[in-house]
Tab-separated table of C-alpha atoms in Angstrom:
chain	number	residue	atom	x	y	z
A	1	MET	CA	-11.329	-40.288	-5.732
A	2	ALA	CA	-8.221	-42.179	-4.648
A	3	LEU	CA	-6.030	-39.778	-6.615
A	4	ALA	CA	-7.776	-36.766	-5.074
A	5	GLY	CA	-7.237	-38.237	-1.628
A	6	ALA	CA	-3.578	-38.808	-2.334
A	7	VAL	CA	-3.122	-35.232	-3.546
A	8	LEU	CA	-4.926	-33.913	-0.478
A	9	GLY	CA	-2.681	-36.014	1.682
A	10	LEU	CA	0.385	-34.560	0.013
A	11	ALA	CA	-0.974	-31.047	0.428
A	12	CYS	CA	-1.351	-31.663	4.154
A	13	ALA	CA	1.943	-33.474	4.588
A	14	THR	CA	3.816	-30.309	5.536
A	15	PRO	CA	1.498	-28.241	7.744
A	16	ALA	CA	2.589	-24.634	8.291
A	17	ALA	CA	2.550	-22.751	11.546
A	18	GLN	CA	-0.347	-20.378	12.086
A	19	ALA	CA	0.413	-17.296	10.009
A	20	GLY	CA	0.561	-13.896	11.628
A	21	ASP	CA	-1.156	-10.808	10.267
A	22	PRO	CA	0.785	-9.827	7.119
A	23	PHE	CA	-0.135	-6.161	7.573
A	24	PHE	CA	2.374	-6.000	10.430
A	25	GLY	CA	6.049	-6.762	10.157
A	26	THR	CA	9.381	-6.625	11.896
A	27	PHE	CA	12.842	-5.976	10.497
A	28	THR	CA	15.231	-8.806	11.244
A	29	THR	CA	18.991	-8.712	11.338
A	30	ASP	CA	21.019	-11.372	9.563
A	31	PHE	CA	19.830	-14.367	7.554
A	32	SER	CA	23.306	-15.962	7.764
A	33	ASP	CA	22.884	-16.808	11.455
A	34	PRO	CA	23.201	-20.524	12.321
A	35	GLN	CA	19.852	-22.283	12.043
A	36	PRO	CA	19.243	-22.678	15.824
A	37	VAL	CA	19.862	-18.951	16.351
A	38	LEU	CA	17.711	-18.050	13.360
A	39	ASP	CA	14.911	-20.353	14.534
A	40	GLN	CA	14.883	-18.777	17.976
A	41	ALA	CA	14.649	-15.276	16.531
A	42	LEU	CA	11.953	-16.245	14.016
A	43	ALA	CA	9.860	-17.961	16.685
A	44	ALA	CA	10.039	-14.869	18.883
A	45	GLN	CA	9.099	-12.573	16.022
A	46	ALA	CA	6.203	-14.810	14.999
A	47	ALA	CA	4.975	-14.725	18.603
A	48	THR	CA	4.296	-10.987	18.237
A	49	GLY	CA	1.491	-11.825	15.800
A	50	ALA	CA	3.198	-10.017	12.916
A	51	GLY	CA	3.222	-12.002	9.687
A	52	THR	CA	5.852	-10.161	7.615
A	53	LEU	CA	9.613	-10.357	7.982
A	54	ARG	CA	11.477	-7.562	6.190
A	55	GLU	CA	15.082	-8.492	5.477
A	56	HIS	CA	17.940	-7.086	3.443
A	57	VAL	CA	18.706	-9.703	0.805
A	58	HIS	CA	22.266	-9.011	-0.241
A	59	TRP	CA	22.698	-9.522	-3.959
A	60	ASP	CA	26.448	-10.087	-3.495
A	61	ARG	CA	25.801	-12.951	-1.081
A	62	VAL	CA	23.626	-14.774	-3.616
A	63	GLU	CA	25.255	-14.046	-6.990
A	64	ARG	CA	28.809	-15.021	-6.112
A	65	ALA	CA	30.069	-14.782	-9.697
A	66	PRO	CA	28.324	-13.556	-12.843
A	67	GLY	CA	25.401	-15.914	-13.416
A	68	ARG	CA	26.363	-18.247	-10.523
A	69	PHE	CA	23.910	-18.246	-7.608
A	70	ASP	CA	24.380	-19.660	-4.123
A	71	TRP	CA	20.945	-20.170	-2.560
A	72	ALA	CA	21.950	-21.842	0.723
A	73	GLU	CA	21.539	-18.877	3.094
A	74	LEU	CA	18.445	-17.496	1.433
A	75	ASP	CA	16.814	-20.931	1.258
A	76	GLN	CA	17.340	-21.227	4.999
A	77	LEU	CA	15.788	-17.848	5.740
A	78	VAL	CA	12.758	-18.215	3.454
A	79	GLY	CA	12.138	-21.829	4.451
A	80	ARG	CA	12.479	-21.351	8.190
A	81	ALA	CA	10.389	-18.167	8.064
A	82	ALA	CA	7.637	-20.141	6.295
A	83	ASP	CA	7.858	-22.837	8.965
A	84	HIS	CA	7.114	-20.144	11.546
A	85	GLY	CA	4.201	-18.647	9.599
A	86	LEU	CA	6.166	-15.630	8.347
A	87	THR	CA	6.398	-14.288	4.805
A	88	VAL	CA	9.614	-12.517	3.817
A	89	LEU	CA	9.577	-9.004	2.350
A	90	PRO	CA	13.042	-8.900	0.725
A	91	VAL	CA	14.964	-5.687	0.140
A	92	LEU	CA	17.214	-6.237	-2.876
A	93	ILE	CA	20.444	-4.488	-1.937
A	94	THR	CA	24.286	-4.620	-2.138
A	95	THR	CA	25.747	-4.888	-5.633
A	96	PRO	CA	28.331	-7.637	-6.222
A	97	SER	CA	31.834	-6.230	-6.695
A	98	PHE	CA	31.999	-7.371	-10.332
A	99	TYR	CA	28.972	-5.189	-11.198
A	100	SER	CA	29.521	-2.361	-8.726
A	101	THR	CA	30.451	1.294	-9.106
A	102	ARG	CA	32.465	0.966	-5.888
A	103	PRO	CA	36.034	2.229	-6.474
A	104	ALA	CA	38.944	-0.102	-5.930
A	105	GLY	CA	40.112	-0.143	-2.322
A	106	VAL	CA	36.825	1.226	-0.952
A	107	THR	CA	35.007	-1.005	1.546
A	108	THR	CA	31.726	0.826	2.141
A	109	ASP	CA	28.457	-0.571	0.860
A	110	GLY	CA	25.601	1.258	-0.856
A	111	TRP	CA	27.134	1.448	-4.334
A	112	PRO	CA	24.714	0.944	-7.265
A	113	PRO	CA	25.702	-1.186	-10.264
A	114	ARG	CA	27.565	0.313	-13.204
A	115	ASP	CA	24.941	-1.122	-15.544
A	116	PRO	CA	21.442	-1.145	-14.026
A	117	GLY	CA	20.570	-4.016	-16.362
A	118	SER	CA	22.820	-6.311	-14.331
A	119	ILE	CA	20.149	-6.591	-11.642
A	120	SER	CA	17.543	-8.010	-14.027
A	121	ARG	CA	18.822	-11.582	-13.978
A	122	PHE	CA	19.165	-11.617	-10.192
A	123	ALA	CA	15.636	-10.235	-9.821
A	124	TYR	CA	14.283	-12.855	-12.197
A	125	GLU	CA	16.075	-15.694	-10.412
A	126	VAL	CA	14.847	-14.791	-6.915
A	127	ALA	CA	11.249	-14.286	-8.067
A	128	HIS	CA	11.339	-17.495	-10.112
A	129	ARG	CA	12.640	-19.390	-7.080
A	130	TYR	CA	10.557	-17.929	-4.236
A	131	GLY	CA	7.493	-16.346	-5.896
A	132	ARG	CA	4.020	-17.832	-6.306
A	133	LEU	CA	5.192	-20.361	-8.903
A	134	GLY	CA	8.602	-20.673	-7.281
A	135	SER	CA	10.592	-23.855	-7.662
A	136	PHE	CA	11.626	-23.607	-4.001
A	137	TRP	CA	8.147	-24.592	-2.807
A	138	GLY	CA	8.011	-27.800	-4.818
A	139	CYS	CA	4.269	-27.531	-5.527
A	140	VAL	CA	2.302	-29.421	-8.169
A	141	LEU	CA	0.258	-26.247	-8.596
A	142	PRO	CA	0.616	-23.018	-6.590
A	143	GLY	CA	-0.143	-23.948	-2.989
A	144	LEU	CA	-1.092	-27.541	-3.875
A	145	ALA	CA	0.860	-30.662	-2.869
A	146	CYS	CA	3.893	-28.620	-1.824
A	147	LYS	CA	7.020	-30.122	-0.311
A	148	ARG	CA	7.205	-27.417	2.373
A	149	PRO	CA	4.878	-24.858	4.004
A	150	TYR	CA	3.810	-22.513	1.207
A	151	ARG	CA	4.547	-18.863	2.029
A	152	PRO	CA	5.608	-17.465	-1.340
A	153	ILE	CA	7.237	-14.075	-1.529
A	154	ARG	CA	4.625	-11.796	-3.054
A	155	ALA	CA	6.254	-8.356	-2.610
A	156	TRP	CA	9.818	-7.291	-3.404
A	157	GLN	CA	11.451	-4.021	-2.375
A	158	VAL	CA	14.049	-2.617	-4.742
A	159	TRP	CA	16.858	-1.000	-2.737
A	160	ASN	CA	16.688	0.905	0.532
A	161	GLU	CA	16.522	4.699	0.857
A	162	PRO	CA	17.995	5.415	-2.589
A	163	ASP	CA	17.551	9.120	-1.867
A	164	TYR	CA	20.162	9.010	0.905
A	165	PRO	CA	23.924	9.142	0.181
A	166	ALA	CA	24.859	6.246	2.485
A	167	TRP	CA	22.646	3.976	0.386
A	168	TRP	CA	23.397	5.480	-3.042
A	169	ARG	CA	27.085	6.285	-2.843
A	170	THR	CA	27.413	7.827	-6.294
A	171	GLY	CA	25.068	10.590	-5.139
A	172	PRO	CA	21.267	10.313	-4.957
A	173	ASP	CA	19.944	10.465	-8.505
A	174	PRO	CA	16.225	9.902	-9.214
A	175	ALA	CA	16.890	9.146	-12.891
A	176	ALA	CA	19.569	6.563	-12.050
A	177	TYR	CA	17.372	4.882	-9.465
A	178	THR	CA	14.485	4.800	-11.931
A	179	ARG	CA	16.704	2.949	-14.390
A	180	LEU	CA	17.623	0.402	-11.709
A	181	LEU	CA	13.985	0.067	-10.640
A	182	ARG	CA	12.933	-0.551	-14.233
A	183	GLN	CA	15.432	-3.362	-14.704
A	184	ALA	CA	14.613	-4.976	-11.368
A	185	SER	CA	10.901	-4.718	-12.056
A	186	LEU	CA	11.259	-6.368	-15.461
A	187	GLY	CA	13.148	-9.264	-13.898
A	188	LEU	CA	10.765	-9.686	-10.970
A	189	ARG	CA	7.671	-9.645	-13.170
A	190	LEU	CA	9.208	-12.128	-15.584
A	191	GLY	CA	9.950	-14.443	-12.663
A	192	ASP	CA	6.485	-13.946	-11.145
A	193	PRO	CA	3.948	-12.038	-13.258
A	194	LEU	CA	1.915	-11.222	-10.130
A	195	ALA	CA	4.875	-9.895	-8.131
A	196	GLU	CA	4.294	-6.674	-6.185
A	197	VAL	CA	7.214	-4.332	-6.814
A	198	VAL	CA	7.803	-2.007	-3.857
A	199	LEU	CA	9.673	1.275	-4.212
A	200	GLY	CA	12.866	1.478	-2.175
A	201	GLY	CA	11.700	2.958	1.122
A	202	VAL	CA	12.554	6.646	0.879
A	203	SER	CA	13.648	8.774	3.809
A	204	LEU	CA	11.970	11.986	4.911
A	205	GLY	CA	14.453	13.951	2.846
A	206	ALA	CA	12.780	12.627	-0.288
A	207	LEU	CA	9.585	14.418	0.732
A	208	ALA	CA	11.329	17.687	1.531
A	209	ASN	CA	13.917	17.984	-1.236
A	210	GLY	CA	11.805	16.942	-4.228
A	211	TYR	CA	13.369	13.500	-4.733
A	212	LEU	CA	10.026	11.675	-4.665
A	213	ASP	CA	8.484	14.197	-7.044
A	214	ARG	CA	11.444	13.756	-9.420
A	215	LEU	CA	10.974	9.986	-9.345
A	216	TYR	CA	7.502	10.571	-10.720
A	217	ALA	CA	8.861	13.026	-13.278
A	218	ASN	CA	11.326	10.370	-14.471
A	219	GLY	CA	8.563	7.821	-15.009
A	220	ALA	CA	9.309	5.606	-12.022
A	221	ARG	CA	5.593	4.950	-11.473
A	222	LEU	CA	5.591	2.574	-14.435
A	223	TRP	CA	7.933	0.294	-12.521
A	224	PHE	CA	6.533	0.048	-8.995
A	225	ASP	CA	3.200	-1.063	-7.610
A	226	THR	CA	3.566	0.280	-4.071
A	227	LEU	CA	5.134	3.449	-2.741
A	228	ALA	CA	7.278	2.930	0.388
A	229	LEU	CA	8.620	5.368	2.933
A	230	HIS	CA	10.280	5.605	6.337
A	231	PRO	CA	8.298	8.265	8.241
A	232	TYR	CA	10.362	8.630	11.402
A	233	ALA	CA	9.093	11.317	13.751
A	234	ALA	CA	9.100	12.355	17.390
A	235	ASP	CA	5.463	11.406	17.889
A	236	VAL	CA	2.531	9.602	16.306
A	237	PRO	CA	0.951	12.639	14.594
A	238	GLY	CA	4.321	13.276	12.972
A	239	ILE	CA	4.402	9.791	11.458
A	240	VAL	CA	0.882	10.166	10.077
A	241	ALA	CA	1.687	13.612	8.688
A	242	HIS	CA	4.666	12.230	6.763
A	243	VAL	CA	2.508	9.524	5.187
A	244	GLN	CA	-0.085	12.132	4.277
A	245	ARG	CA	2.626	14.315	2.744
A	246	ALA	CA	3.833	11.435	0.566
A	247	ARG	CA	0.268	10.864	-0.573
A	248	GLN	CA	-0.062	14.555	-1.460
A	249	ILE	CA	3.081	14.396	-3.614
A	250	ALA	CA	1.751	11.307	-5.378
A	251	ALA	CA	-1.672	12.885	-5.863
A	252	ALA	CA	-0.125	15.976	-7.410
A	253	ARG	CA	1.378	13.643	-10.030
A	254	GLY	CA	-1.990	12.033	-10.725
A	255	ASP	CA	-1.338	8.995	-8.518
A	256	ARG	CA	-3.923	9.588	-5.825
A	257	SER	CA	-4.769	5.908	-5.307
A	258	VAL	CA	-1.244	4.474	-5.062
A	259	PRO	CA	-0.897	1.969	-2.186
A	260	VAL	CA	1.729	2.708	0.470
A	261	ARG	CA	3.923	0.540	2.654
A	262	VAL	CA	5.616	1.997	5.729
A	263	THR	CA	8.681	-0.229	5.568
A	264	GLU	CA	10.344	1.322	8.628
A	265	TYR	CA	8.942	3.142	11.649
A	266	GLY	CA	9.754	3.206	15.340
A	267	PHE	CA	11.329	5.072	18.231
A	268	ALA	CA	14.824	4.977	19.721
A	269	THR	CA	15.978	4.703	23.330
A	270	GLY	CA	19.530	5.919	22.793
A	271	GLY	CA	21.985	7.441	20.366
A	272	VAL	CA	22.581	10.887	18.962
A	273	ARG	CA	19.157	12.267	18.157
A	274	GLU	CA	17.074	15.122	19.422
A	275	TRP	CA	14.015	12.959	20.096
A	276	VAL	CA	15.570	9.902	21.758
A	277	THR	CA	13.310	8.789	24.586
A	278	ASP	CA	13.243	6.273	27.431
A	279	GLU	CA	12.100	2.657	27.244
A	280	ALA	CA	8.656	3.293	28.713
A	281	CYS	CA	7.926	6.030	26.207
A	282	GLN	CA	9.322	3.969	23.346
A	283	ALA	CA	6.780	1.295	24.241
A	284	SER	CA	3.934	3.769	24.561
A	285	LEU	CA	4.722	5.553	21.309
A	286	LEU	CA	5.225	2.314	19.384
A	287	HIS	CA	1.907	0.930	20.622
A	288	ALA	CA	0.084	4.154	19.732
A	289	ALA	CA	1.729	4.444	16.308
A	290	THR	CA	1.004	0.828	15.412
A	291	ARG	CA	-2.638	1.108	16.452
A	292	GLU	CA	-3.054	4.446	14.649
A	293	LEU	CA	-1.553	3.220	11.388
A	294	SER	CA	-3.685	0.100	11.543
A	295	ALA	CA	-6.844	2.095	12.231
A	296	ARG	CA	-6.116	4.396	9.276
A	297	ARG	CA	-5.037	1.738	6.803
A	298	ALA	CA	-8.022	2.329	4.506
A	299	GLU	CA	-7.778	6.116	4.681
A	300	LEU	CA	-4.021	6.106	3.979
A	301	ARG	CA	-4.231	3.106	1.608
A	302	LEU	CA	-1.624	1.232	3.610
A	303	ARG	CA	-0.612	-2.269	2.570
A	304	GLY	CA	1.588	-2.846	5.582
A	305	VAL	CA	3.834	-1.410	8.290
A	306	VAL	CA	7.209	-2.725	9.462
A	307	GLN	CA	8.634	-1.958	12.883
A	308	PHE	CA	12.348	-1.105	12.843
A	309	GLN	CA	14.101	-3.054	14.271
A	310	TRP	CA	13.980	-6.358	16.152
A	311	GLN	CA	17.038	-5.991	18.416
A	312	ASP	CA	19.328	-3.185	19.517
A	313	ARG	CA	22.974	-3.160	18.476
A	314	VAL	CA	26.065	-1.708	20.030
A	315	GLY	CA	26.778	1.706	18.524
A	316	ALA	CA	26.402	5.445	18.891
A	317	SER	CA	23.624	6.283	16.477
A	318	TRP	CA	19.881	6.178	17.041
A	319	PRO	CA	19.037	3.276	14.673
A	320	HIS	CA	21.023	0.993	16.961
A	321	PHE	CA	18.516	1.620	19.759
A	322	MET	CA	15.175	1.117	18.022
A	323	GLY	CA	14.856	-2.563	18.869
A	324	LEU	CA	12.218	-4.446	20.798
A	325	LEU	CA	15.081	-6.272	22.505
A	326	ARG	CA	18.245	-4.955	24.123
A	327	PRO	CA	21.645	-6.017	22.723
A	328	ASP	CA	21.791	-8.854	25.276
A	329	GLY	CA	18.481	-10.248	24.005
A	330	THR	CA	16.340	-9.229	26.968
A	331	ALA	CA	12.972	-7.705	26.158
A	332	LYS	CA	12.244	-4.008	26.365
A	333	PRO	CA	8.719	-2.898	27.316
A	334	ALA	CA	8.272	-2.180	23.599
A	335	LEU	CA	8.079	-5.913	22.822
A	336	GLY	CA	4.902	-6.407	24.829
A	337	ALA	CA	3.492	-3.115	23.606
A	338	PHE	CA	4.023	-4.084	19.978
A	339	ARG	CA	2.440	-7.493	20.532
A	340	GLU	CA	-0.646	-5.919	22.110
A	341	ALA	CA	-0.929	-3.383	19.300
A	342	VAL	CA	-0.752	-6.067	16.608
A	343	ALA	CA	-3.551	-7.927	18.412
A	344	GLY	CA	-5.637	-4.735	18.584
A	345	ARG	CA	-5.504	-4.607	22.368
A	346	ALA	CA	-4.884	-1.739	24.769
A	347	ALA	CA	-1.368	-0.817	25.807
A	348	PRO	CA	0.131	-2.733	28.748
A	349	ALA	CA	-0.617	-1.197	32.122
A	350	GLY	CA	1.789	1.323	33.542
A	351	LEU	CA	2.970	2.950	30.331
A	352	PRO	CA	2.849	6.747	30.107
A	353	ALA	CA	0.379	8.398	27.770
A	354	PRO	CA	2.083	8.869	24.383
A	355	GLU	CA	1.316	12.579	24.329
A	356	SER	CA	3.237	13.006	27.604
A	357	CYS	CA	6.392	11.520	26.101
A	358	ALA	CA	7.344	14.775	24.384
A	359	ASN	CA	8.487	15.955	27.802
A	360	ARG	CA	10.525	12.807	28.443
A	361	ARG	CA	12.876	12.985	25.500
A	362	LYS	CA	16.538	12.590	26.278
A	363	ALA	CA	19.111	15.157	25.303
A	364	PRO	CA	21.545	14.077	22.589
A	365	VAL	CA	24.289	11.916	24.048
A	366	SER	CA	27.100	14.015	22.575
A	367	ALA	CA	27.825	17.699	22.483
A	368	ALA	CA	27.662	17.642	18.702
A	369	PRO	CA	24.594	19.161	17.049
A	370	PRO	CA	21.736	16.657	16.821
A	371	GLU	CA	21.287	14.828	13.544
A	372	SER	CA	18.783	16.088	11.045
A	373	ALA	CA	15.354	14.549	11.417
A	374	THR	CA	15.578	13.483	7.790
A	375	SER	CA	19.122	12.128	7.662
A	376	PRO	CA	20.515	8.927	9.195
A	377	PRO	CA	24.300	8.729	9.655
A	378	ASP	CA	26.489	8.388	6.579
A	379	ASP	CA	27.876	4.996	7.609
A	380	PRO	CA	26.400	1.600	6.700
A	381	ALA	CA	27.256	0.312	10.160
A	382	GLU	CA	25.005	3.021	11.560
A	383	VAL	CA	21.905	2.419	9.464
A	384	GLY	CA	20.853	-1.097	10.272
A	385	LEU	CA	22.965	-3.247	7.953
A	386	PRO	CA	23.206	-6.889	9.013
A	387	ARG	CA	26.196	-7.852	11.135
A	388	ALA	CA	28.164	-9.546	8.369
A	389	THR	CA	27.941	-6.426	6.217
A	390	VAL	CA	28.905	-4.166	9.103
A	391	ARG	CA	31.989	-6.243	9.779
A	392	ARG	CA	32.920	-6.052	6.104
A	393	ALA	CA	32.471	-2.282	6.011
A	394	ARG	CA	34.790	-1.513	8.885
C-alpha cells in the first residue's frame, strides 16, 4: 500500500494543464523562439480550446551531422506544449544538407533526400523519444510516474504537400514520395509500434491531376494510417466538397474507410488570390467551416482539423494573411470566432452570414493573374515556413 501511494504521488507530482480538444488544432510558427515568447504563444493557442499543435519539425535542425541529434529546441517545444495541455502533430520536413538532393549553391528548401532510407533513423529517434514509450517523458510505465506532463506524440506527418513543386523540388513524383513514406513509416513504427503515420498533406492539385490516385497505385497505402489534405476553398461547401472528392478517390482504390485529417484549412485577408476576403468574413467563414467539419466528422471519417495559421506574416502571398492574429500580434475577429467554434457555440455577434461573404471578396492586390486555386506560390517563404527557414532561404 505504501509503495502504491508513493507511485501515485509521483504520478501526480507534475500535473498537466487541462487538455484542449485534440480534434481541433492550430499551426504554429517557429519552435526555436525563446522560451518566454514560445510560452506566450502556446498559452494563447491553448486558450482557444484546441488541443493539437501542428508544427514543421525540421530534420536538419535536429540531425546536425549523420547520426548526431540535437534535441534542445524540440525538447522545449514538446515539453512546453505538454505543459499547456497541447499535443504536437509534427510534420517531418527539411532534409539535412548531407543527405539532400539540393544542388550546391542553392538555398531553397523542399529538397527530398538522395536516399529515402536516410530518414528512417531520424524517424525512429523522434518516435522513440517522444512517442508513447518515449524516453523524454521519463515514465515508469506509459503515463505512470512521469517526470513531466505526459502528452506523447501519437501521430506523425511525413512531409508537407509532396505533390507541389515548392515542397518537392526534384519534381513531384508519387513513386519517390512513396519510397520516402515507406522508410519514414518503418522508422516511426519501430520507435513506437502504435504510431499513427499521417500522409503528407496534399494540395488540391493532387485531387485534380491524379497524384493521389497514383500514390495508391504505387502502394503508398501500406505505409500510412491516415490520409491528409489541405482543402482550401472560397467557401465552406467548397472545403467539404474537396474532402468528399478525396474520399471518392480513396474509395475507388478500395480504401473507403480510410480516416482523414484536414491538416490545413482557413481563409485569407490579404495577398494575391481571387478569393481573399475581409476580416469579418474571414471570421465568419472560419467559424462556419470549423463547425461544419466538426459536425460531419463521423460522415467524413475525420480524425482532426488544423486551422492555418496562428499569426499573419509580412509578405505578398495569401498564406501570409490566414492568421488569427495580425503581424503585430493583435487579434483579428477570427480568433474569437475560432474559439467559439471549437467550443461548439454560435458565432460572435455582428459577423456577416458566411454565405454573404462571396460578395465581399477582395480583388487580387496586383494586376497579375490570380493564383490557381490549387497552387501556392513557388517560394518557401510564401508557403508558411517558420521564420528561421525563411531567413535561410532568402
